[in-house]
Short mmCIF file of C-alpha atoms in Angstrom, two decimals:
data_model
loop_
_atom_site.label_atom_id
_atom_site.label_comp_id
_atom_site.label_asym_id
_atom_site.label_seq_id
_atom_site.Cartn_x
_atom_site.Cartn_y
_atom_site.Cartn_z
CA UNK A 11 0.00 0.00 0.00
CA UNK A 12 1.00 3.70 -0.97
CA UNK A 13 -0.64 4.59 2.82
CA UNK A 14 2.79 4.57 4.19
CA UNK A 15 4.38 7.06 2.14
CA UNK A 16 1.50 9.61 2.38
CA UNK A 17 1.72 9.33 6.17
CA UNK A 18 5.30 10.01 6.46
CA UNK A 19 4.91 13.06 3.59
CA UNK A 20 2.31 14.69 5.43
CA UNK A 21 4.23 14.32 8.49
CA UNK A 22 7.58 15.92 6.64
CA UNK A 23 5.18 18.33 6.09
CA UNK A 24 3.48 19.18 8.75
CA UNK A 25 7.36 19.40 10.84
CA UNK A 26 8.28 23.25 11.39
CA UNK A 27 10.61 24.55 8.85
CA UNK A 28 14.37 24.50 9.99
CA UNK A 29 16.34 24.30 6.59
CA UNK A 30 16.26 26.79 3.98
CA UNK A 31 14.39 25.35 1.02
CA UNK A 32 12.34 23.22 2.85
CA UNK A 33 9.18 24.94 1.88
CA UNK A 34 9.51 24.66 -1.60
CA UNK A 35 9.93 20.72 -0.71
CA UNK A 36 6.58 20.88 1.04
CA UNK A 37 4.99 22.82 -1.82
CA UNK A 38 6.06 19.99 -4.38
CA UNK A 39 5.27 16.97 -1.80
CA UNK A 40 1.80 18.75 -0.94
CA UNK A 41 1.55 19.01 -4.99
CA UNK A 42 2.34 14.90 -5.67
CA UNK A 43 -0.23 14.17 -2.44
CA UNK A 44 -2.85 16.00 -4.39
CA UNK A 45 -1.96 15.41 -8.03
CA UNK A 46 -2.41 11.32 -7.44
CA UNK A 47 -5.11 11.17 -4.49
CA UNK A 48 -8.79 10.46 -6.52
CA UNK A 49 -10.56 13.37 -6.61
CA UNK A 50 -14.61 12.90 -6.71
CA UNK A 51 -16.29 15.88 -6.88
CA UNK A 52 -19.43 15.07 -4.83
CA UNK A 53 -22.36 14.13 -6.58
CA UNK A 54 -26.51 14.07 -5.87
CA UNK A 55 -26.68 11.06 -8.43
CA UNK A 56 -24.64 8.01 -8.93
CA UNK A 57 -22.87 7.02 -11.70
CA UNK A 58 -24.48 4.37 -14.23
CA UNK A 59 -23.79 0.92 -14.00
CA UNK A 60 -21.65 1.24 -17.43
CA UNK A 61 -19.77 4.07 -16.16
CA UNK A 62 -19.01 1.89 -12.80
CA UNK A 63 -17.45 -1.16 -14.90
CA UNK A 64 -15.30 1.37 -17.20
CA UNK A 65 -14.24 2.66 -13.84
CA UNK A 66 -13.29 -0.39 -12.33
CA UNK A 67 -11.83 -2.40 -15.26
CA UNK A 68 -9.26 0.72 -15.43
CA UNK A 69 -8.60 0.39 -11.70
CA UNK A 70 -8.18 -3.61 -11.90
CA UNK A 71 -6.26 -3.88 -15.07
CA UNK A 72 -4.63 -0.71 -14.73
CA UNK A 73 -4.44 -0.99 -18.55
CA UNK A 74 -3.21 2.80 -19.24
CA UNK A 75 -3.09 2.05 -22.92
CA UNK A 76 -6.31 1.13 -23.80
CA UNK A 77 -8.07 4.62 -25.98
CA UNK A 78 -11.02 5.87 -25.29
CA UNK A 79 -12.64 4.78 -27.83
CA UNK A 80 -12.19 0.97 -27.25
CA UNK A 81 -13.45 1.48 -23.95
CA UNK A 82 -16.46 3.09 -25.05
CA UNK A 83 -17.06 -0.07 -27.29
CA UNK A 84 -16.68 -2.39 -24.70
CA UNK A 85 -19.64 -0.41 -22.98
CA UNK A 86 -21.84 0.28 -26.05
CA UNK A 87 -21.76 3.81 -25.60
CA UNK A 88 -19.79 6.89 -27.80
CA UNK A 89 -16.61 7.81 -26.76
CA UNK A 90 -17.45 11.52 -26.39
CA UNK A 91 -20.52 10.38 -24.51
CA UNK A 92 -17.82 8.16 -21.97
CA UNK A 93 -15.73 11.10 -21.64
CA UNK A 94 -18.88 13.55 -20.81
CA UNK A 95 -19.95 11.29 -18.05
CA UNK A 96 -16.62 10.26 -16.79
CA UNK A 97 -15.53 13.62 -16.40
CA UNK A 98 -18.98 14.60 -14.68
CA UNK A 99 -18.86 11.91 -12.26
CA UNK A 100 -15.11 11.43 -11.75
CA UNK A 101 -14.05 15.05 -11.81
CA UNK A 102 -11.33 13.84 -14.75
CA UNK A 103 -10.89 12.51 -18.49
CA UNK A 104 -10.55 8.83 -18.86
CA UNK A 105 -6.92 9.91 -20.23
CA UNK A 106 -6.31 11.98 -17.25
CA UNK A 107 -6.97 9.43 -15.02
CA UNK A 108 -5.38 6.62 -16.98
CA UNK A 109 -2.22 8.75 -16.18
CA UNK A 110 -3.17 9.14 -12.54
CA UNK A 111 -2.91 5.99 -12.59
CA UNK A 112 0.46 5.08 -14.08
CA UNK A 113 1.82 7.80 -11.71
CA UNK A 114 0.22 6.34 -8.48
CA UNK A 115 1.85 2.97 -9.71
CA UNK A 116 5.05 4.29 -10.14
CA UNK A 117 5.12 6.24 -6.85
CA UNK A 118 4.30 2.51 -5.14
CA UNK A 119 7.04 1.13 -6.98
CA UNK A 120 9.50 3.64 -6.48
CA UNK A 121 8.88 3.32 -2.83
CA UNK A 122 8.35 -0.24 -2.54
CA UNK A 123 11.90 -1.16 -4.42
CA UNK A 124 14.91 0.66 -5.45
CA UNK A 125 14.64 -0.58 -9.02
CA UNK A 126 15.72 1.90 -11.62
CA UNK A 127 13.76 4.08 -13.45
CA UNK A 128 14.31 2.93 -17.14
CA UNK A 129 12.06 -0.43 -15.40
CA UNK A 130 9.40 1.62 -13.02
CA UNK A 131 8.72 3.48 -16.24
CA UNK A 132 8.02 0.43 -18.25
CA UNK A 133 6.06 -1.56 -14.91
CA UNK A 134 3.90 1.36 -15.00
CA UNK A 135 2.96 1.23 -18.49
CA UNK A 136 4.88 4.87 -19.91
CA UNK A 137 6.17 4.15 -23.11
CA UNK A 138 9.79 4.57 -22.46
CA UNK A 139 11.55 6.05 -19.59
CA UNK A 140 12.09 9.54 -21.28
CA UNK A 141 8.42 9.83 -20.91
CA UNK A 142 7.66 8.61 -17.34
CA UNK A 143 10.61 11.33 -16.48
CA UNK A 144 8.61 14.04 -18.55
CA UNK A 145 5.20 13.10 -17.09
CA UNK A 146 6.65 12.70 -13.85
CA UNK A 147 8.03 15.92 -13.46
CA UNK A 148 5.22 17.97 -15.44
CA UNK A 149 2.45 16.88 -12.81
CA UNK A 150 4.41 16.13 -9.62
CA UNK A 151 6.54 19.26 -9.90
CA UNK A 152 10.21 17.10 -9.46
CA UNK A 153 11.78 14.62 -11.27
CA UNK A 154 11.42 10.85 -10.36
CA UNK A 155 15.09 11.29 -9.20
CA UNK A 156 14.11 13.60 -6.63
CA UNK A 157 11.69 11.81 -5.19
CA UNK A 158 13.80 9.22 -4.66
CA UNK A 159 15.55 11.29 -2.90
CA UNK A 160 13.13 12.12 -0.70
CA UNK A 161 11.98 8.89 0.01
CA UNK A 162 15.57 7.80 0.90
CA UNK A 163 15.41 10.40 4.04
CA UNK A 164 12.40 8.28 5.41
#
């Protein structure tokens, strides 16, 4: 479980600031915390049964690289009319949180093993380690390296 690391990042966090620096590091660990946690935007009305399978088979298979549009197939519906409703209900794009994904599995692997990037990249289903680096560092705000970093320290 990714529990562990959240714990001890909100607890880096939450410690007053003695080092210079130090804030930005809680501004970029506060930014990963958010950027992976599922955000639901709360809703009167549930999702449709459809929707819920879509949902799920994502979460179970963690298949990042199926499109859109073969996941609409699978549920008989458009794929602008999936992407409507998933974004209504789950607050994101199918793609968006395809990616959430990948990133929350390479933030359990990272912490879970000490393997090396070019392989967490390729576990978690980026197409080559280049891009896990890019993707990495455009929605966490630091580089995979960095957070390994961080991680070390706890």
């Amino acid at each position: 479980s990714i529990q562990p690391v959240f714990d001890l990042l909100n607890a880096f966090i939450s410690e007053p600031e003695t080092v210079s620096g130090k804030q930005l590091i809680r501004e970029r660990i506060q930014l990963l915390l958010d950027t992976i946690a599922e955000v639901s935007p709360p809703q009167d009305d549930k999702p449709p049964a459809w929707l819920k399978r879509i949902k799920q088979r994502l979460m179970e298979k963690r298949d990042a690289t199926e499109s859109v549009k073969s996941l609409a197939a699978s549920a008989g519906k458009h794929p602008t009319h999936l992407t409507r409703w998933f974004k209504r209900y789950y607050g994101c794009t199918v793609t968006a949180f395809q990616q959430r994904l990948r990133l929350k599995s390479a933030v359990q692997v990272m912490y879970n093993s000490k393997k090396p990037l070019v392989e967490v990249a390729l576990e978690s289903d980026f197409y080559d380690q280049s891009h896990f680096i890019r993707e990495f560092r455009k929605k966490m705000g630091l580089s995979p390296g960095e957070y390994q970093e961080l991680v070390k320290v706890f």
